[in-house]
Amino acid sequence: PSDAPADYAALKDAKKDKNFRDKYYLSDEMVEPFDVVKIIKIDEFNSEQSAVDLCEKYKVKSQNDTAKLEEIKGLVYKYGFAQGVMLVGDFKGEKVSIAKEKCQRQLVKKGLAALYWEPE
């Protein structure tokens, strides 16, 4: 979750707290070997792991720091979509705003997704 601050905070909590892992029936093997996967580069933050960097900058202590995490999420999502560049996959090197539409078309064409609209 290089660009998902709440997911990063939860992973960090799970890694550092055995009681937390036990509470949610997580084995060490389900948590310990995993690190952040870099997916999007955001120049605004000079980062390939914006959630991590901003959580450190804002001194997020746990996933319970919900106000900070919401603020960070807003920044990461805003700049990630507008300025972010894909680091992996079929659309590596493309802006996220363009890659999103291309990925959507690709998944629909392969029968792996369907378009839908939510009623307001």
PDB file of C-alpha atoms in Angstrom:
ATOM      1  CA  PRO A   1       0.000   0.000   0.000  1.00  0.00           C
ATOM      2  CA  SER A   2       2.499   2.629  -1.087  1.00  0.00           C
ATOM      3  CA  ASP A   3      -0.340   5.087  -1.617  1.00  0.00           C
ATOM      4  CA  ALA A   4      -2.879   3.951   0.988  1.00  0.00           C
ATOM      5  CA  PRO A   5      -2.015   5.530   4.337  1.00  0.00           C
ATOM      6  CA  ALA A   6      -4.547   3.609   6.453  1.00  0.00           C
ATOM      7  CA  ASP A   7      -3.414   0.298   4.951  1.00  0.00           C
ATOM      8  CA  TYR A   8       0.205   1.194   5.620  1.00  0.00           C
ATOM      9  CA  ALA A   9      -0.589   2.152   9.232  1.00  0.00           C
ATOM     10  CA  ALA A  10      -2.447  -1.144   9.744  1.00  0.00           C
ATOM     11  CA  LEU A  11       0.458  -3.123   8.290  1.00  0.00           C
ATOM     12  CA  LYS A  12       2.854  -1.264  10.559  1.00  0.00           C
ATOM     13  CA  ASP A  13       0.639  -1.967  13.597  1.00  0.00           C
ATOM     14  CA  ALA A  14       0.421  -5.649  12.703  1.00  0.00           C
ATOM     15  CA  LYS A  15       4.183  -5.924  12.264  1.00  0.00           C
ATOM     16  CA  LYS A  16       5.059  -4.330  15.585  1.00  0.00           C
ATOM     17  CA  ASP A  17       2.357  -5.753  17.870  1.00  0.00           C
ATOM     18  CA  LYS A  18       1.980  -9.498  18.460  1.00  0.00           C
ATOM     19  CA  ASN A  19      -1.189  -8.927  20.535  1.00  0.00           C
ATOM     20  CA  PHE A  20      -2.709  -7.128  17.555  1.00  0.00           C
ATOM     21  CA  ARG A  21      -1.819 -10.061  15.299  1.00  0.00           C
ATOM     22  CA  ASP A  22      -3.275 -12.543  17.782  1.00  0.00           C
ATOM     23  CA  LYS A  23      -6.509 -10.553  18.106  1.00  0.00           C
ATOM     24  CA  TYR A  24      -7.102 -10.811  14.353  1.00  0.00           C
ATOM     25  CA  TYR A  25      -5.714 -14.356  13.981  1.00  0.00           C
ATOM     26  CA  LEU A  26      -2.745 -13.184  11.922  1.00  0.00           C
ATOM     27  CA  SER A  27       0.317 -15.399  11.970  1.00  0.00           C
ATOM     28  CA  ASP A  28       3.782 -13.875  11.782  1.00  0.00           C
ATOM     29  CA  GLU A  29       4.115 -15.375   8.305  1.00  0.00           C
ATOM     30  CA  MET A  30       1.052 -13.435   7.153  1.00  0.00           C
ATOM     31  CA  VAL A  31       2.586 -10.096   8.152  1.00  0.00           C
ATOM     32  CA  GLU A  32       6.335 -10.112   8.788  1.00  0.00           C
ATOM     33  CA  PRO A  33       7.703 -10.717   5.268  1.00  0.00           C
ATOM     34  CA  PHE A  34       5.610  -8.017   3.620  1.00  0.00           C
ATOM     35  CA  ASP A  35       6.739  -4.509   2.789  1.00  0.00           C
ATOM     36  CA  VAL A  36       5.195  -1.657   0.877  1.00  0.00           C
ATOM     37  CA  VAL A  37       4.852  -2.250  -2.845  1.00  0.00           C
ATOM     38  CA  LYS A  38       5.763   0.834  -4.839  1.00  0.00           C
ATOM     39  CA  ILE A  39       3.099   1.431  -7.475  1.00  0.00           C
ATOM     40  CA  ILE A  40       2.889   5.185  -8.132  1.00  0.00           C
ATOM     41  CA  LYS A  41       5.496   7.953  -8.161  1.00  0.00           C
ATOM     42  CA  ILE A  42       4.206  11.346  -7.032  1.00  0.00           C
ATOM     43  CA  ASP A  43       6.577  14.209  -7.806  1.00  0.00           C
ATOM     44  CA  GLU A  44       4.724  16.585  -5.459  1.00  0.00           C
ATOM     45  CA  PHE A  45       6.114  14.521  -2.577  1.00  0.00           C
ATOM     46  CA  ASN A  46       9.271  13.367  -4.387  1.00  0.00           C
ATOM     47  CA  SER A  47       8.208   9.861  -3.473  1.00  0.00           C
ATOM     48  CA  GLU A  48       7.533   6.370  -4.763  1.00  0.00           C
ATOM     49  CA  GLN A  49       5.857   5.459  -1.465  1.00  0.00           C
ATOM     50  CA  SER A  50       3.841   8.534  -0.577  1.00  0.00           C
ATOM     51  CA  ALA A  51       1.769   6.934   2.181  1.00  0.00           C
ATOM     52  CA  VAL A  52       4.905   5.835   4.011  1.00  0.00           C
ATOM     53  CA  ASP A  53       6.684   9.157   3.620  1.00  0.00           C
ATOM     54  CA  LEU A  54       3.684  11.261   4.626  1.00  0.00           C
ATOM     55  CA  CYS A  55       2.833   9.020   7.600  1.00  0.00           C
ATOM     56  CA  GLU A  56       6.377   9.589   8.818  1.00  0.00           C
ATOM     57  CA  LYS A  57       6.205  13.338   8.116  1.00  0.00           C
ATOM     58  CA  TYR A  58       2.866  13.666   9.964  1.00  0.00           C
ATOM     59  CA  LYS A  59       4.137  11.384  12.763  1.00  0.00           C
ATOM     60  CA  VAL A  60       1.312   8.857  12.473  1.00  0.00           C
ATOM     61  CA  LYS A  61       1.686   6.491  15.422  1.00  0.00           C
ATOM     62  CA  SER A  62      -0.993   3.918  14.539  1.00  0.00           C
ATOM     63  CA  GLN A  63      -4.048   3.244  12.429  1.00  0.00           C
ATOM     64  CA  ASN A  64      -6.046   4.960  15.169  1.00  0.00           C
ATOM     65  CA  ASP A  65      -4.665   8.364  14.088  1.00  0.00           C
ATOM     66  CA  THR A  66      -7.695   8.646  11.845  1.00  0.00           C
ATOM     67  CA  ALA A  67      -7.700  12.426  11.375  1.00  0.00           C
ATOM     68  CA  LYS A  68      -4.089  12.463  10.195  1.00  0.00           C
ATOM     69  CA  LEU A  69      -4.665   9.425   7.984  1.00  0.00           C
ATOM     70  CA  GLU A  70      -7.710  11.044   6.345  1.00  0.00           C
ATOM     71  CA  GLU A  71      -5.721  14.199   5.636  1.00  0.00           C
ATOM     72  CA  ILE A  72      -2.849  12.194   4.163  1.00  0.00           C
ATOM     73  CA  LYS A  73      -5.256  10.095   2.084  1.00  0.00           C
ATOM     74  CA  GLY A  74      -6.756  13.250   0.598  1.00  0.00           C
ATOM     75  CA  LEU A  75      -3.315  14.517  -0.397  1.00  0.00           C
ATOM     76  CA  VAL A  76      -2.095  11.205  -1.773  1.00  0.00           C
ATOM     77  CA  TYR A  77      -5.253  10.560  -3.785  1.00  0.00           C
ATOM     78  CA  LYS A  78      -5.432  14.126  -5.118  1.00  0.00           C
ATOM     79  CA  TYR A  79      -1.816  14.347  -6.239  1.00  0.00           C
ATOM     80  CA  GLY A  80      -1.592  10.676  -7.145  1.00  0.00           C
ATOM     81  CA  PHE A  81      -4.412  10.951  -9.643  1.00  0.00           C
ATOM     82  CA  ALA A  82      -3.430  14.357 -11.015  1.00  0.00           C
ATOM     83  CA  GLN A  83       0.351  13.965 -11.132  1.00  0.00           C
ATOM     84  CA  GLY A  84       1.177  10.360 -10.305  1.00  0.00           C
ATOM     85  CA  VAL A  85       3.049   8.117 -12.722  1.00  0.00           C
ATOM     86  CA  MET A  86       2.671   4.338 -12.754  1.00  0.00           C
ATOM     87  CA  LEU A  87       5.800   2.417 -11.745  1.00  0.00           C
ATOM     88  CA  VAL A  88       4.589  -1.094 -12.592  1.00  0.00           C
ATOM     89  CA  GLY A  89       2.336  -3.079 -14.884  1.00  0.00           C
ATOM     90  CA  ASP A  90       1.125  -2.678 -18.437  1.00  0.00           C
ATOM     91  CA  PHE A  91       0.879   1.080 -18.031  1.00  0.00           C
ATOM     92  CA  LYS A  92       4.265   1.708 -16.417  1.00  0.00           C
ATOM     93  CA  GLY A  93       5.442   5.255 -17.136  1.00  0.00           C
ATOM     94  CA  GLU A  94       1.947   6.603 -17.807  1.00  0.00           C
ATOM     95  CA  LYS A  95       0.107   9.190 -15.737  1.00  0.00           C
ATOM     96  CA  VAL A  96      -2.351   7.602 -13.317  1.00  0.00           C
ATOM     97  CA  SER A  97      -5.253   9.613 -14.748  1.00  0.00           C
ATOM     98  CA  ILE A  98      -4.625   8.065 -18.172  1.00  0.00           C
ATOM     99  CA  ALA A  99      -3.635   4.605 -16.928  1.00  0.00           C
ATOM    100  CA  LYS A 100      -6.854   4.314 -14.910  1.00  0.00           C
ATOM    101  CA  GLU A 101      -9.019   4.555 -18.023  1.00  0.00           C
ATOM    102  CA  LYS A 102      -6.752   2.251 -20.036  1.00  0.00           C
ATOM    103  CA  CYS A 103      -6.710  -0.317 -17.237  1.00  0.00           C
ATOM    104  CA  GLN A 104     -10.489  -0.166 -16.956  1.00  0.00           C
ATOM    105  CA  ARG A 105     -10.890  -0.780 -20.702  1.00  0.00           C
ATOM    106  CA  GLN A 106      -8.355  -3.614 -20.601  1.00  0.00           C
ATOM    107  CA  LEU A 107     -10.106  -5.405 -17.710  1.00  0.00           C
ATOM    108  CA  VAL A 108     -13.543  -5.060 -19.325  1.00  0.00           C
ATOM    109  CA  LYS A 109     -12.201  -6.314 -22.667  1.00  0.00           C
ATOM    110  CA  LYS A 110     -10.677  -9.382 -20.965  1.00  0.00           C
ATOM    111  CA  GLY A 111     -13.960 -10.082 -19.161  1.00  0.00           C
ATOM    112  CA  LEU A 112     -12.359  -9.464 -15.764  1.00  0.00           C
ATOM    113  CA  ALA A 113     -14.497  -6.432 -14.906  1.00  0.00           C
ATOM    114  CA  ALA A 114     -17.816  -4.852 -15.759  1.00  0.00           C
ATOM    115  CA  LEU A 115     -18.799  -1.202 -15.931  1.00  0.00           C
ATOM    116  CA  TYR A 116     -21.416  -0.036 -13.493  1.00  0.00           C
ATOM    117  CA  TRP A 117     -22.860   3.209 -12.239  1.00  0.00           C
ATOM    118  CA  GLU A 118     -24.072   3.771  -8.705  1.00  0.00           C
ATOM    119  CA  PRO A 119     -27.401   5.524  -8.289  1.00  0.00           C
ATOM    120  CA  GLU A 120     -27.261   8.847  -6.517  1.00  0.00           C
TER     121      GLU A 120
END
